[in-house]
mmCIF file of C-alpha atoms in Angstrom:
data_model
loop_
_atom_site.group_PDB
_atom_site.id
_atom_site.type_symbol
_atom_site.label_atom_id
_atom_site.label_comp_id
_atom_site.label_asym_id
_atom_site.label_seq_id
_atom_site.Cartn_x
_atom_site.Cartn_y
_atom_site.Cartn_z
ATOM 1 C CA MET D 1 -21.966 -14.195 -21.942
ATOM 2 C CA LYS D 2 -18.338 -13.213 -21.820
ATOM 3 C CA LEU D 3 -15.605 -15.548 -20.692
ATOM 4 C CA ASP D 4 -12.237 -14.012 -20.344
ATOM 5 C CA PHE D 5 -9.837 -16.031 -18.274
ATOM 6 C CA SER D 6 -6.722 -15.020 -20.028
ATOM 7 C CA ASP D 7 -6.836 -11.493 -21.354
ATOM 8 C CA GLU D 8 -4.163 -9.709 -19.394
ATOM 9 C CA LYS D 9 -3.263 -12.780 -17.406
ATOM 10 C CA SER D 10 -1.212 -14.924 -19.645
ATOM 11 C CA ILE D 11 1.520 -12.602 -20.748
ATOM 12 C CA TYR D 12 3.365 -15.559 -22.228
ATOM 13 C CA LEU D 13 0.448 -16.261 -24.562
ATOM 14 C CA GLN D 14 0.547 -12.658 -25.711
ATOM 15 C CA ILE D 15 4.238 -12.989 -26.412
ATOM 16 C CA ALA D 16 3.746 -16.175 -28.388
ATOM 17 C CA GLU D 17 0.936 -14.494 -30.298
ATOM 18 C CA SER D 18 2.916 -11.380 -31.110
ATOM 19 C CA ILE D 19 5.764 -13.489 -32.500
ATOM 20 C CA GLU D 20 3.230 -15.410 -34.586
ATOM 21 C CA ASP D 21 1.712 -12.147 -35.815
ATOM 22 C CA ASP D 22 5.136 -10.983 -36.936
ATOM 23 C CA ILE D 23 5.679 -14.269 -38.764
ATOM 24 C CA ILE D 24 2.294 -14.018 -40.538
ATOM 25 C CA LYS D 25 2.947 -10.416 -41.550
ATOM 26 C CA GLY D 26 6.383 -11.361 -42.791
ATOM 27 C CA VAL D 27 8.178 -9.078 -40.342
ATOM 28 C CA ILE D 28 10.096 -12.154 -39.184
ATOM 29 C CA GLU D 29 10.911 -14.528 -42.002
ATOM 30 C CA GLU D 30 11.309 -18.270 -41.840
ATOM 31 C CA GLU D 31 14.774 -19.543 -40.947
ATOM 32 C CA THR D 32 15.675 -16.224 -39.320
ATOM 33 C CA GLN D 33 16.593 -15.774 -35.706
ATOM 34 C CA VAL D 34 14.157 -14.449 -33.095
ATOM 35 C CA PRO D 35 15.210 -12.676 -29.878
ATOM 36 C CA SER D 36 16.324 -14.983 -27.056
ATOM 37 C CA THR D 37 14.291 -15.561 -23.921
ATOM 38 C CA ASN D 38 16.560 -13.165 -22.060
ATOM 39 C CA GLN D 39 16.228 -10.464 -24.691
ATOM 40 C CA MET D 40 12.458 -10.897 -24.685
ATOM 41 C CA ALA D 41 12.426 -10.569 -20.892
ATOM 42 C CA VAL D 42 14.164 -7.198 -21.098
ATOM 43 C CA ILE D 43 12.134 -5.988 -24.106
ATOM 44 C CA TYR D 44 8.780 -6.840 -22.539
ATOM 45 C CA LYS D 45 9.899 -6.170 -18.946
ATOM 46 C CA ILE D 46 8.875 -9.601 -17.746
ATOM 47 C CA ASN D 47 10.524 -12.415 -15.867
ATOM 48 C CA PRO D 48 12.645 -14.658 -18.133
ATOM 49 C CA ALA D 49 10.715 -17.692 -16.876
ATOM 50 C CA THR D 50 7.542 -16.173 -18.304
ATOM 51 C CA ALA D 51 9.208 -15.273 -21.593
ATOM 52 C CA GLY D 52 10.578 -18.816 -21.777
ATOM 53 C CA LYS D 53 7.085 -20.224 -21.411
ATOM 54 C CA GLY D 54 5.961 -18.239 -24.460
ATOM 55 C CA ILE D 55 8.919 -19.409 -26.518
ATOM 56 C CA ASN D 56 8.491 -23.033 -25.437
ATOM 57 C CA LEU D 57 4.888 -22.900 -26.540
ATOM 58 C CA LEU D 58 6.051 -22.019 -30.054
ATOM 59 C CA VAL D 59 8.774 -24.674 -29.966
ATOM 60 C CA ASP D 60 6.192 -27.308 -29.000
ATOM 61 C CA LYS D 61 4.006 -26.163 -31.879
ATOM 62 C CA GLY D 62 6.917 -26.441 -34.297
ATOM 63 C CA VAL D 63 6.896 -22.728 -35.095
ATOM 64 C CA LEU D 64 10.335 -22.125 -33.592
ATOM 65 C CA TYR D 65 13.289 -24.428 -33.215
ATOM 66 C CA LYS D 66 16.567 -24.210 -31.377
ATOM 67 C CA ARG D 67 19.931 -24.177 -33.100
ATOM 68 C CA ARG D 68 22.303 -25.345 -30.442
ATOM 69 C CA GLY D 69 24.628 -22.626 -29.230
ATOM 70 C CA ILE D 70 23.160 -20.041 -31.589
ATOM 71 C CA GLY D 71 19.569 -19.381 -30.603
ATOM 72 C CA MET D 72 15.932 -19.647 -31.649
ATOM 73 C CA PHE D 73 14.897 -19.692 -35.296
ATOM 74 C CA VAL D 74 11.614 -19.642 -37.169
ATOM 75 C CA ALA D 75 10.945 -23.078 -38.632
ATOM 76 C CA ALA D 76 10.393 -23.626 -42.330
ATOM 77 C CA GLY D 77 6.662 -23.842 -42.997
ATOM 78 C CA ALA D 78 5.871 -21.954 -39.786
ATOM 79 C CA ARG D 79 3.819 -19.289 -41.564
ATOM 80 C CA LYS D 80 1.563 -21.827 -43.240
ATOM 81 C CA LYS D 81 1.121 -23.694 -39.999
ATOM 82 C CA ILE D 82 0.108 -20.565 -38.082
ATOM 83 C CA LEU D 83 -2.268 -19.435 -40.822
ATOM 84 C CA GLU D 84 -4.035 -22.789 -40.794
ATOM 85 C CA GLU D 85 -4.382 -22.726 -37.054
ATOM 86 C CA ARG D 86 -5.646 -19.152 -37.039
ATOM 87 C CA LYS D 87 -8.207 -20.003 -39.739
ATOM 88 C CA ASN D 88 -9.477 -22.867 -37.638
ATOM 89 C CA SER D 89 -9.917 -20.640 -34.618
ATOM 90 C CA PHE D 90 -11.416 -17.836 -36.746
ATOM 91 C CA TYR D 91 -14.751 -19.633 -36.769
ATOM 92 C CA SER D 92 -14.920 -20.215 -33.046
ATOM 93 C CA SER D 93 -13.519 -16.888 -31.923
ATOM 94 C CA TYR D 94 -15.167 -14.535 -34.435
ATOM 95 C CA ILE D 95 -18.127 -16.147 -36.192
ATOM 96 C CA VAL D 96 -19.636 -17.728 -33.118
ATOM 97 C CA THR D 97 -19.395 -14.528 -31.057
ATOM 98 C CA LEU D 98 -20.674 -12.510 -34.027
ATOM 99 C CA LEU D 99 -23.767 -14.699 -34.288
ATOM 100 C CA GLU D 100 -24.345 -14.611 -30.552
ATOM 101 C CA GLU D 101 -24.204 -10.827 -30.437
ATOM 102 C CA ALA D 102 -26.379 -10.545 -33.558
ATOM 103 C CA LYS D 103 -28.989 -12.793 -31.984
ATOM 104 C CA LYS D 104 -29.003 -10.626 -28.877
ATOM 105 C CA LEU D 105 -29.563 -7.515 -30.987
ATOM 106 C CA GLY D 106 -32.107 -9.170 -33.287
ATOM 107 C CA ILE D 107 -29.959 -8.871 -36.418
ATOM 108 C CA GLY D 108 -30.856 -11.466 -39.034
ATOM 109 C CA THR D 109 -28.389 -13.466 -41.147
ATOM 110 C CA ASP D 110 -29.204 -11.529 -44.341
ATOM 111 C CA GLU D 111 -28.586 -8.272 -42.548
ATOM 112 C CA ILE D 112 -25.211 -9.568 -41.302
ATOM 113 C CA ILE D 113 -24.208 -10.538 -44.822
ATOM 114 C CA ASP D 114 -25.190 -7.061 -46.051
ATOM 115 C CA MET D 115 -23.068 -5.518 -43.299
ATOM 116 C CA ILE D 116 -20.091 -7.658 -44.240
ATOM 117 C CA ARG D 117 -20.411 -6.571 -47.893
ATOM 118 C CA LYS D 118 -20.699 -2.940 -46.834
ATOM 119 C CA GLY D 119 -17.674 -3.291 -44.592
ATOM 120 C CA GLU D 120 -15.734 -4.885 -47.409
ATOM 121 C CA ASN D 121 -16.466 -1.965 -49.740
ATOM 122 C CA THR D 122 -15.529 0.741 -47.280
ATOM 123 C CA HIS D 123 -12.454 -1.098 -46.095
ATOM 124 C CA GLU D 124 -11.097 -1.894 -49.519
ATOM 125 C CA ARG D 125 -7.361 -1.811 -49.676
ATOM 126 C CA MET P 1 14.715 -29.345 -5.306
ATOM 127 C CA SER P 2 15.994 -29.172 -1.748
ATOM 128 C CA ASP P 3 19.620 -28.529 -2.790
ATOM 129 C CA ASN P 4 18.297 -25.596 -4.723
ATOM 130 C CA ILE P 5 17.075 -23.885 -1.559
ATOM 131 C CA LEU P 6 19.010 -20.714 -0.933
ATOM 132 C CA LEU P 7 17.111 -19.210 1.944
ATOM 133 C CA GLU P 8 14.945 -20.839 4.536
ATOM 134 C CA THR P 9 13.218 -19.255 7.484
ATOM 135 C CA ARG P 10 11.865 -21.605 10.093
ATOM 136 C CA SER P 11 9.050 -20.553 12.404
ATOM 137 C CA LEU P 12 10.265 -16.983 12.795
ATOM 138 C CA THR P 13 8.418 -15.055 15.436
ATOM 139 C CA LYS P 14 9.089 -11.447 16.387
ATOM 140 C CA ARG P 15 7.132 -9.322 18.820
ATOM 141 C CA TYR P 16 7.460 -5.626 19.571
ATOM 142 C CA GLY P 17 5.685 -5.281 22.886
ATOM 143 C CA LYS P 18 2.160 -6.449 22.273
ATOM 144 C CA VAL P 19 2.474 -6.291 18.503
ATOM 145 C CA THR P 20 3.365 -9.512 16.717
ATOM 146 C CA ALA P 21 5.328 -8.457 13.629
ATOM 147 C CA LEU P 22 6.064 -11.996 12.461
ATOM 148 C CA ASN P 23 4.113 -15.012 13.499
ATOM 149 C CA ASN P 24 5.657 -18.452 13.037
ATOM 150 C CA PHE P 25 6.900 -17.439 9.601
ATOM 151 C CA SER P 26 8.346 -20.227 7.480
ATOM 152 C CA VAL P 27 9.344 -19.968 3.861
ATOM 153 C CA ALA P 28 11.940 -21.519 1.558
ATOM 154 C CA LEU P 29 13.269 -19.637 -1.470
ATOM 155 C CA GLU P 30 15.186 -21.147 -4.364
ATOM 156 C CA SER P 31 18.346 -19.982 -6.110
ATOM 157 C CA ASN P 32 18.305 -17.741 -9.139
ATOM 158 C CA LYS P 33 14.776 -16.474 -8.983
ATOM 159 C CA ILE P 34 13.299 -13.021 -8.602
ATOM 160 C CA TYR P 35 10.808 -12.933 -5.758
ATOM 161 C CA GLY P 36 8.314 -10.173 -5.131
ATOM 162 C CA LEU P 37 7.496 -9.548 -1.487
ATOM 163 C CA LEU P 38 4.185 -7.809 -1.061
ATOM 164 C CA GLY P 39 2.368 -6.646 2.001
ATOM 165 C CA ARG P 40 0.598 -3.613 3.357
ATOM 166 C CA ASN P 41 2.282 -1.132 5.675
ATOM 167 C CA GLY P 42 3.137 -2.865 8.933
ATOM 168 C CA ALA P 43 2.601 -6.343 7.490
ATOM 169 C CA GLY P 44 6.057 -7.494 8.614
ATOM 170 C CA LYS P 45 8.084 -7.196 5.400
ATOM 171 C CA THR P 46 10.905 -5.068 6.762
ATOM 172 C CA THR P 47 11.081 -7.059 10.002
ATOM 173 C CA LEU P 48 11.444 -10.235 7.959
ATOM 174 C CA LEU P 49 14.200 -8.767 5.763
ATOM 175 C CA ASP P 50 15.991 -7.327 8.793
ATOM 176 C CA ILE P 51 15.999 -10.720 10.506
ATOM 177 C CA ILE P 52 17.213 -12.537 7.391
ATOM 178 C CA THR P 53 20.183 -10.175 7.275
ATOM 179 C CA SER P 54 20.917 -10.126 11.044
ATOM 180 C CA ARG P 55 20.011 -6.462 11.462
ATOM 181 C CA ARG P 56 17.442 -7.606 13.969
ATOM 182 C CA PHE P 57 16.961 -10.860 15.815
ATOM 183 C CA ALA P 58 13.950 -13.066 15.974
ATOM 184 C CA GLY P 59 12.307 -13.942 19.269
ATOM 185 C CA ALA P 60 12.013 -17.504 18.038
ATOM 186 C CA GLY P 61 12.903 -19.521 14.960
ATOM 187 C CA ASP P 62 15.944 -19.364 12.714
ATOM 188 C CA VAL P 63 17.194 -18.417 9.283
ATOM 189 C CA ARG P 64 19.312 -20.626 7.060
ATOM 190 C CA LEU P 65 21.212 -19.125 4.153
ATOM 191 C CA PHE P 66 23.250 -21.188 1.675
ATOM 192 C CA GLY P 67 22.656 -24.159 3.987
ATOM 193 C CA GLN P 68 24.109 -22.495 7.105
ATOM 194 C CA ASP P 69 22.698 -20.785 10.156
ATOM 195 C CA ALA P 70 22.641 -17.154 9.035
ATOM 196 C CA LYS P 71 22.600 -15.377 12.358
ATOM 197 C CA GLU P 72 25.629 -13.060 12.418
ATOM 198 C CA ASN P 73 27.439 -15.570 10.255
ATOM 199 C CA GLN P 74 30.402 -13.795 8.665
ATOM 200 C CA LYS P 75 30.789 -16.516 6.043
ATOM 201 C CA VAL P 76 27.288 -15.934 4.815
ATOM 202 C CA LEU P 77 26.530 -12.248 5.160
ATOM 203 C CA PRO P 78 29.030 -10.892 2.577
ATOM 204 C CA ASN P 79 27.073 -12.900 0.019
ATOM 205 C CA VAL P 80 23.929 -11.029 0.899
ATOM 206 C CA CYS P 81 23.354 -7.481 -0.249
ATOM 207 C CA TYR P 82 20.486 -5.840 1.595
ATOM 208 C CA MET P 83 19.368 -2.398 0.529
ATOM 209 C CA PRO P 84 16.902 -1.319 3.230
ATOM 210 C CA GLU P 85 14.368 1.403 2.757
ATOM 211 C CA LYS P 86 16.262 4.046 4.728
ATOM 212 C CA ASN P 87 19.228 5.052 6.885
ATOM 213 C CA TYR P 88 21.759 2.771 5.364
ATOM 214 C CA PHE P 89 24.666 4.932 4.246
ATOM 215 C CA ILE P 90 26.713 7.426 6.232
ATOM 216 C CA PRO P 91 25.345 10.921 5.420
ATOM 217 C CA THR P 92 28.708 12.682 5.062
ATOM 218 C CA MET P 93 30.162 10.153 2.620
ATOM 219 C CA LYS P 94 30.341 10.878 -1.080
ATOM 220 C CA VAL P 95 28.657 8.561 -3.550
ATOM 221 C CA SER P 96 32.073 7.508 -4.881
ATOM 222 C CA GLU P 97 33.227 6.637 -1.342
ATOM 223 C CA ILE P 98 30.072 4.645 -0.709
ATOM 224 C CA LEU P 99 30.735 2.662 -3.887
ATOM 225 C CA GLU P 100 34.356 2.010 -2.859
ATOM 226 C CA THR P 101 33.307 0.842 0.597
ATOM 227 C CA SER P 102 30.693 -1.441 -0.958
ATOM 228 C CA ALA P 103 33.353 -2.878 -3.256
ATOM 229 C CA MET P 104 35.419 -3.823 -0.214
ATOM 230 C CA PHE P 105 32.516 -5.566 1.433
ATOM 231 C CA PHE P 106 30.886 -7.415 -1.448
ATOM 232 C CA VAL P 107 33.209 -9.921 -3.123
ATOM 233 C CA ASN P 108 31.482 -9.787 -6.506
ATOM 234 C CA PHE P 109 31.149 -6.000 -6.613
ATOM 235 C CA ASP P 110 31.688 -4.718 -10.173
ATOM 236 C CA MET P 111 32.884 -1.104 -10.143
ATOM 237 C CA GLU P 112 32.722 -0.713 -13.904
ATOM 238 C CA TYR P 113 29.120 -1.775 -13.825
ATOM 239 C CA ALA P 114 28.461 0.639 -10.929
ATOM 240 C CA ASP P 115 29.915 3.471 -13.016
ATOM 241 C CA ARG P 116 27.760 2.506 -15.968
ATOM 242 C CA LEU P 117 24.684 2.501 -13.753
ATOM 243 C CA CYS P 118 25.562 5.907 -12.290
ATOM 244 C CA ALA P 119 25.812 7.297 -15.808
ATOM 245 C CA ARG P 120 22.605 5.648 -16.926
ATOM 246 C CA PHE P 121 20.601 6.866 -13.922
ATOM 247 C CA GLY P 122 22.273 10.278 -13.869
ATOM 248 C CA LEU P 123 23.768 9.876 -10.386
ATOM 249 C CA ASP P 124 26.590 12.347 -9.640
ATOM 250 C CA LYS P 125 29.351 10.407 -7.846
ATOM 251 C CA ARG P 126 30.879 13.530 -6.332
ATOM 252 C CA LYS P 127 27.762 14.339 -4.301
ATOM 253 C CA LYS P 128 27.512 13.611 -0.618
ATOM 254 C CA TYR P 129 24.850 11.166 0.460
ATOM 255 C CA LYS P 130 23.058 13.770 2.576
ATOM 256 C CA ALA P 131 22.801 16.067 -0.446
ATOM 257 C CA LEU P 132 20.914 13.496 -2.494
ATOM 258 C CA SER P 133 17.190 13.905 -3.107
ATOM 259 C CA ARG P 134 14.801 11.132 -2.131
ATOM 260 C CA GLY P 135 14.846 9.808 -5.684
ATOM 261 C CA TYR P 136 18.644 9.751 -5.904
ATOM 262 C CA GLU P 137 18.877 8.017 -2.531
ATOM 263 C CA SER P 138 16.812 5.258 -4.083
ATOM 264 C CA ILE P 139 18.977 5.282 -7.192
ATOM 265 C CA LEU P 140 22.142 4.895 -5.109
ATOM 266 C CA ARG P 141 20.641 1.867 -3.375
ATOM 267 C CA ILE P 142 19.759 0.427 -6.765
ATOM 268 C CA VAL P 143 23.305 1.001 -8.038
ATOM 269 C CA VAL P 144 24.935 -0.622 -4.994
ATOM 270 C CA GLY P 145 22.399 -3.453 -4.956
ATOM 271 C CA LEU P 146 22.878 -4.351 -8.603
ATOM 272 C CA ALA P 147 26.644 -3.771 -8.795
ATOM 273 C CA SER P 148 27.285 -5.913 -5.701
ATOM 274 C CA ARG P 149 26.134 -8.943 -7.713
ATOM 275 C CA ALA P 150 25.548 -10.744 -4.423
ATOM 276 C CA PRO P 151 24.068 -14.261 -4.663
ATOM 277 C CA LEU P 152 21.188 -12.943 -2.573
ATOM 278 C CA THR P 153 20.200 -9.346 -3.208
ATOM 279 C CA ILE P 154 17.363 -7.781 -1.264
ATOM 280 C CA PHE P 155 15.711 -4.495 -2.164
ATOM 281 C CA ASP P 156 13.234 -2.994 0.282
ATOM 282 C CA GLU P 157 11.033 -0.556 -1.636
ATOM 283 C CA PRO P 158 13.659 0.176 -4.303
ATOM 284 C CA VAL P 159 11.511 2.473 -6.430
ATOM 285 C CA LEU P 160 10.434 4.832 -3.649
ATOM 286 C CA GLY P 161 10.388 8.410 -4.897
ATOM 287 C CA LEU P 162 11.272 7.466 -8.463
ATOM 288 C CA ASP P 163 9.285 8.692 -11.445
ATOM 289 C CA ALA P 164 7.771 6.252 -13.930
ATOM 290 C CA ALA P 165 10.645 6.512 -16.424
ATOM 291 C CA VAL P 166 13.306 5.747 -13.801
ATOM 292 C CA ARG P 167 11.241 2.896 -12.365
ATOM 293 C CA ASP P 168 11.024 1.466 -15.845
ATOM 294 C CA LEU P 169 14.792 1.763 -16.203
ATOM 295 C CA PHE P 170 15.249 -0.059 -12.898
ATOM 296 C CA TYR P 171 13.073 -3.022 -13.927
ATOM 297 C CA ARG P 172 14.953 -3.305 -17.225
ATOM 298 C CA GLU P 173 18.379 -3.085 -15.583
ATOM 299 C CA LEU P 174 17.316 -5.659 -13.013
ATOM 300 C CA LEU P 175 16.162 -8.090 -15.702
ATOM 301 C CA GLU P 176 19.137 -7.445 -17.933
ATOM 302 C CA ASP P 177 21.688 -8.012 -15.200
ATOM 303 C CA TYR P 178 19.729 -10.942 -13.807
ATOM 304 C CA THR P 179 19.783 -12.683 -17.194
ATOM 305 C CA SER P 180 23.526 -12.167 -17.616
ATOM 306 C CA HIS P 181 24.373 -12.852 -13.944
ATOM 307 C CA PRO P 182 21.637 -15.099 -12.530
ATOM 308 C CA ARG P 183 21.158 -14.752 -8.776
ATOM 309 C CA THR P 184 18.367 -14.465 -6.254
ATOM 310 C CA PHE P 185 16.496 -11.238 -5.694
ATOM 311 C CA ILE P 186 13.882 -10.373 -3.126
ATOM 312 C CA VAL P 187 12.119 -7.143 -3.975
ATOM 313 C CA SER P 188 9.531 -5.673 -1.648
ATOM 314 C CA THR P 189 7.207 -3.144 -3.197
ATOM 315 C CA HIS P 190 3.860 -1.383 -3.011
ATOM 316 C CA LEU P 191 3.717 -0.807 -6.749
ATOM 317 C CA ILE P 192 2.428 -4.231 -7.615
ATOM 318 C CA GLU P 193 0.769 -3.776 -10.960
ATOM 319 C CA GLU P 194 3.812 -2.429 -12.778
ATOM 320 C CA SER P 195 6.283 -4.864 -11.229
ATOM 321 C CA ALA P 196 4.302 -8.111 -10.995
ATOM 322 C CA ASP P 197 5.533 -9.536 -14.283
ATOM 323 C CA VAL P 198 9.153 -8.937 -13.367
ATOM 324 C CA PHE P 199 8.811 -11.471 -10.557
ATOM 325 C CA GLU P 200 8.791 -15.207 -10.924
ATOM 326 C CA ASP P 201 7.069 -15.868 -7.607
ATOM 327 C CA VAL P 202 5.071 -13.524 -5.450
ATOM 328 C CA LEU P 203 4.895 -13.789 -1.665
ATOM 329 C CA ILE P 204 2.185 -11.902 0.166
ATOM 330 C CA ILE P 205 2.602 -11.172 3.870
ATOM 331 C CA ASN P 206 -0.305 -10.081 5.999
ATOM 332 C CA ASN P 207 -0.231 -9.553 9.764
ATOM 333 C CA GLY P 208 3.137 -11.268 10.034
ATOM 334 C CA GLU P 209 2.047 -14.389 8.179
ATOM 335 C CA LEU P 210 2.611 -15.681 4.679
ATOM 336 C CA ILE P 211 -0.889 -15.767 3.212
ATOM 337 C CA CYS P 212 -0.083 -16.457 -0.406
ATOM 338 C CA ARG P 213 2.775 -17.732 -2.520
ATOM 339 C CA HIS P 214 2.362 -18.328 -6.228
ATOM 340 C CA HIS P 215 3.906 -18.019 -9.644
ATOM 341 C CA VAL P 216 2.761 -14.739 -11.118
ATOM 342 C CA ALA P 217 1.102 -16.432 -14.096
ATOM 343 C CA GLU P 218 -0.701 -18.799 -11.755
ATOM 344 C CA LEU P 219 -1.793 -15.901 -9.569
ATOM 345 C CA ARG P 220 -3.305 -14.175 -12.567
ATOM 346 C CA GLU P 221 -5.060 -17.316 -13.721
ATOM 347 C CA MET P 222 -6.544 -18.010 -10.292
ATOM 348 C CA ALA P 223 -8.105 -14.586 -9.888
ATOM 349 C CA PHE P 224 -11.212 -13.532 -11.796
ATOM 350 C CA TYR P 225 -14.457 -11.633 -11.393
ATOM 351 C CA VAL P 226 -17.807 -13.312 -11.865
ATOM 352 C CA SER P 227 -20.660 -10.899 -12.487
ATOM 353 C CA GLY P 228 -24.350 -11.101 -13.359
ATOM 354 C CA ARG P 229 -27.683 -11.585 -11.632
ATOM 355 C CA PRO P 230 -27.088 -12.319 -7.927
ATOM 356 C CA SER P 231 -28.689 -15.756 -8.078
ATOM 357 C CA ASP P 232 -26.650 -16.704 -11.181
ATOM 358 C CA VAL P 233 -23.413 -15.447 -9.616
ATOM 359 C CA ASP P 234 -24.069 -17.332 -6.384
ATOM 360 C CA ALA P 235 -24.720 -20.515 -8.324
ATOM 361 C CA ALA P 236 -21.584 -20.018 -10.423
ATOM 362 C CA VAL P 237 -19.199 -19.423 -7.519
ATOM 363 C CA ASN P 238 -20.687 -22.129 -5.326
ATOM 364 C CA GLY P 239 -17.814 -24.070 -3.778
ATOM 365 C CA LEU P 240 -15.149 -21.616 -5.019
ATOM 366 C CA ASN P 241 -13.028 -19.362 -2.834
ATOM 367 C CA VAL P 242 -14.737 -15.955 -2.982
ATOM 368 C CA ILE P 243 -12.532 -13.163 -1.634
ATOM 369 C CA HIS P 244 -14.776 -10.195 -2.267
ATOM 370 C CA SER P 245 -18.355 -9.428 -3.321
ATOM 371 C CA GLU P 246 -20.187 -6.242 -4.096
ATOM 372 C CA MET P 247 -23.396 -5.043 -5.733
ATOM 373 C CA VAL P 248 -23.346 -2.532 -8.568
ATOM 374 C CA GLY P 249 -27.003 -1.639 -9.049
ATOM 375 C CA SER P 250 -28.746 -4.949 -9.539
ATOM 376 C CA VAL P 251 -25.569 -6.702 -10.726
ATOM 377 C CA LYS P 252 -23.523 -8.765 -8.323
ATOM 378 C CA ILE P 253 -19.759 -8.937 -8.740
ATOM 379 C CA SER P 254 -17.801 -11.601 -6.899
ATOM 380 C CA ALA P 255 -14.023 -11.905 -6.926
ATOM 381 C CA VAL P 256 -12.828 -15.501 -6.992
ATOM 382 C CA PHE P 257 -9.353 -16.735 -6.078
ATOM 383 C CA ASN P 258 -9.221 -20.401 -6.897
ATOM 384 C CA LYS P 259 -7.313 -22.850 -9.043
ATOM 385 C CA ILE P 260 -9.526 -23.552 -12.029
ATOM 386 C CA ASN P 261 -9.620 -26.772 -14.013
ATOM 387 C CA ASP P 262 -11.391 -27.422 -17.305
ATOM 388 C CA GLU P 263 -14.371 -28.946 -15.582
ATOM 389 C CA MET P 264 -14.889 -25.768 -13.532
ATOM 390 C CA LYS P 265 -14.427 -23.666 -16.667
ATOM 391 C CA ASN P 266 -17.103 -25.643 -18.455
ATOM 392 C CA ARG P 267 -19.428 -25.337 -15.506
ATOM 393 C CA LEU P 268 -18.925 -21.559 -15.448
ATOM 394 C CA LYS P 269 -19.710 -21.442 -19.153
ATOM 395 C CA THR P 270 -23.154 -22.904 -18.539
ATOM 396 C CA CYS P 271 -23.934 -20.274 -15.895
ATOM 397 C CA ASN P 272 -25.341 -17.012 -17.173
ATOM 398 C CA VAL P 273 -22.454 -14.860 -15.880
ATOM 399 C CA ASP P 274 -19.576 -12.745 -17.173
ATOM 400 C CA ILE P 275 -15.982 -13.602 -16.304
ATOM 401 C CA SER P 276 -13.213 -11.008 -16.349
ATOM 402 C CA PRO P 277 -9.673 -10.753 -14.997
ATOM 403 C CA ILE P 278 -8.795 -9.105 -11.685
ATOM 404 C CA PRO P 279 -5.824 -6.701 -11.768
ATOM 405 C CA VAL P 280 -3.054 -7.889 -9.426
ATOM 406 C CA GLN P 281 -3.245 -4.714 -7.359
ATOM 407 C CA LYS P 282 -6.951 -5.335 -6.713
ATOM 408 C CA LEU P 283 -6.301 -8.960 -5.880
ATOM 409 C CA PHE P 284 -3.718 -7.843 -3.355
ATOM 410 C CA ILE P 285 -6.211 -5.483 -1.704
ATOM 411 C CA TYR P 286 -8.858 -8.204 -1.444
ATOM 412 C CA LEU P 287 -6.401 -10.736 -0.034
ATOM 413 C CA THR P 288 -4.956 -8.425 2.589
ATOM 414 C CA ASN P 289 -8.251 -6.888 3.707
ATOM 415 C CA SER P 290 -9.218 -10.165 5.270
ATOM 416 C CA ASN P 291 -7.242 -13.319 5.092
ATOM 417 C CA LYS P 292 -10.164 -15.581 5.603
ATOM 418 C CA GLY P 293 -10.388 -18.468 3.217
ATOM 419 C CA VAL P 294 -7.113 -17.817 1.439
ATOM 420 C CA PHE P 295 -5.237 -20.906 0.455
ATOM 421 C CA GLN P 296 -1.531 -21.212 0.111
#
């Protein structure tokens, strides 16, 4: 069963996510400025109202904050906060779907663990 | 909210002989938003825009702009820049002359900005209008439309004859200038997929009537495919607004257009079906093929 209500739909979620990704990867550091809603609108070619929704989402989460008259900044501790949240959703979005698919294909738990080990070895950085 | 209304049409009706181009058309648009106006050929888009701007007159109903009756109102019309699809400029005039004339008519016209746009789009100001290719005709309308900085700017099919790169440039210029000089835009277009996210609200006209008006994000969230075994799909979409159904082999695919709450989401999760998004262009085709069961 596949449930996909939001894939291409919620552009603002994608924007929020891509900012978060940049924060996790360290591309955008804490206490640095992020592009304004208007700049985002032009960069992503979307309506500013939509871009604003994405930014507000991150403000509500405490990932971004507004410095009056200057712009949006990444909050201190934002990276840790996002990592924790992503770890929590890792189980539901990856492990659960992995197990569902494995069950469909008749792959046992031991076999999955072997595959993970194998993947780890070939993907070593 | 009501003082934020910039344009209101009230029960507009227009007939050409036996054909009803607009049927009791009422809509209110707010200030400082970008509206997308969508409809198939002959749906009534151009008639509506022509009536709003007093190029044509309605058989019944009226238009209010900036809180005044708009019909041939000389206080109102210089604040409206309408760039129709065709036959707007005098063929023997040069581009530079067209820009100068526009500057006389539109109070907020910014010539420096017009020059910048000409350079950016590669429009030669010395050329005569009749010597412009289809694409450059469109570009000139874009330049005048943007540089006029009118509180209400209307583009009818602005990207006609433009290649993908120039269309992209137009959307960016529109957004950039809109963010620095907020005003209201109405943009009619057939190229829905690439422009949908530029709009804040989308209006869909079909057979002279407004059949749908939504925020773009909302529109995307309301539209989804449900697919699976026919009996499962039928059970899943029971009570929802189904706008299209088809069979692919033994799999049934139904397109749903319905506001969805968490309870409905949970119910769908218990049905043995797949859910996937509907591209806006597809949604538009389903909605305008038959307007049965469409809610506003």
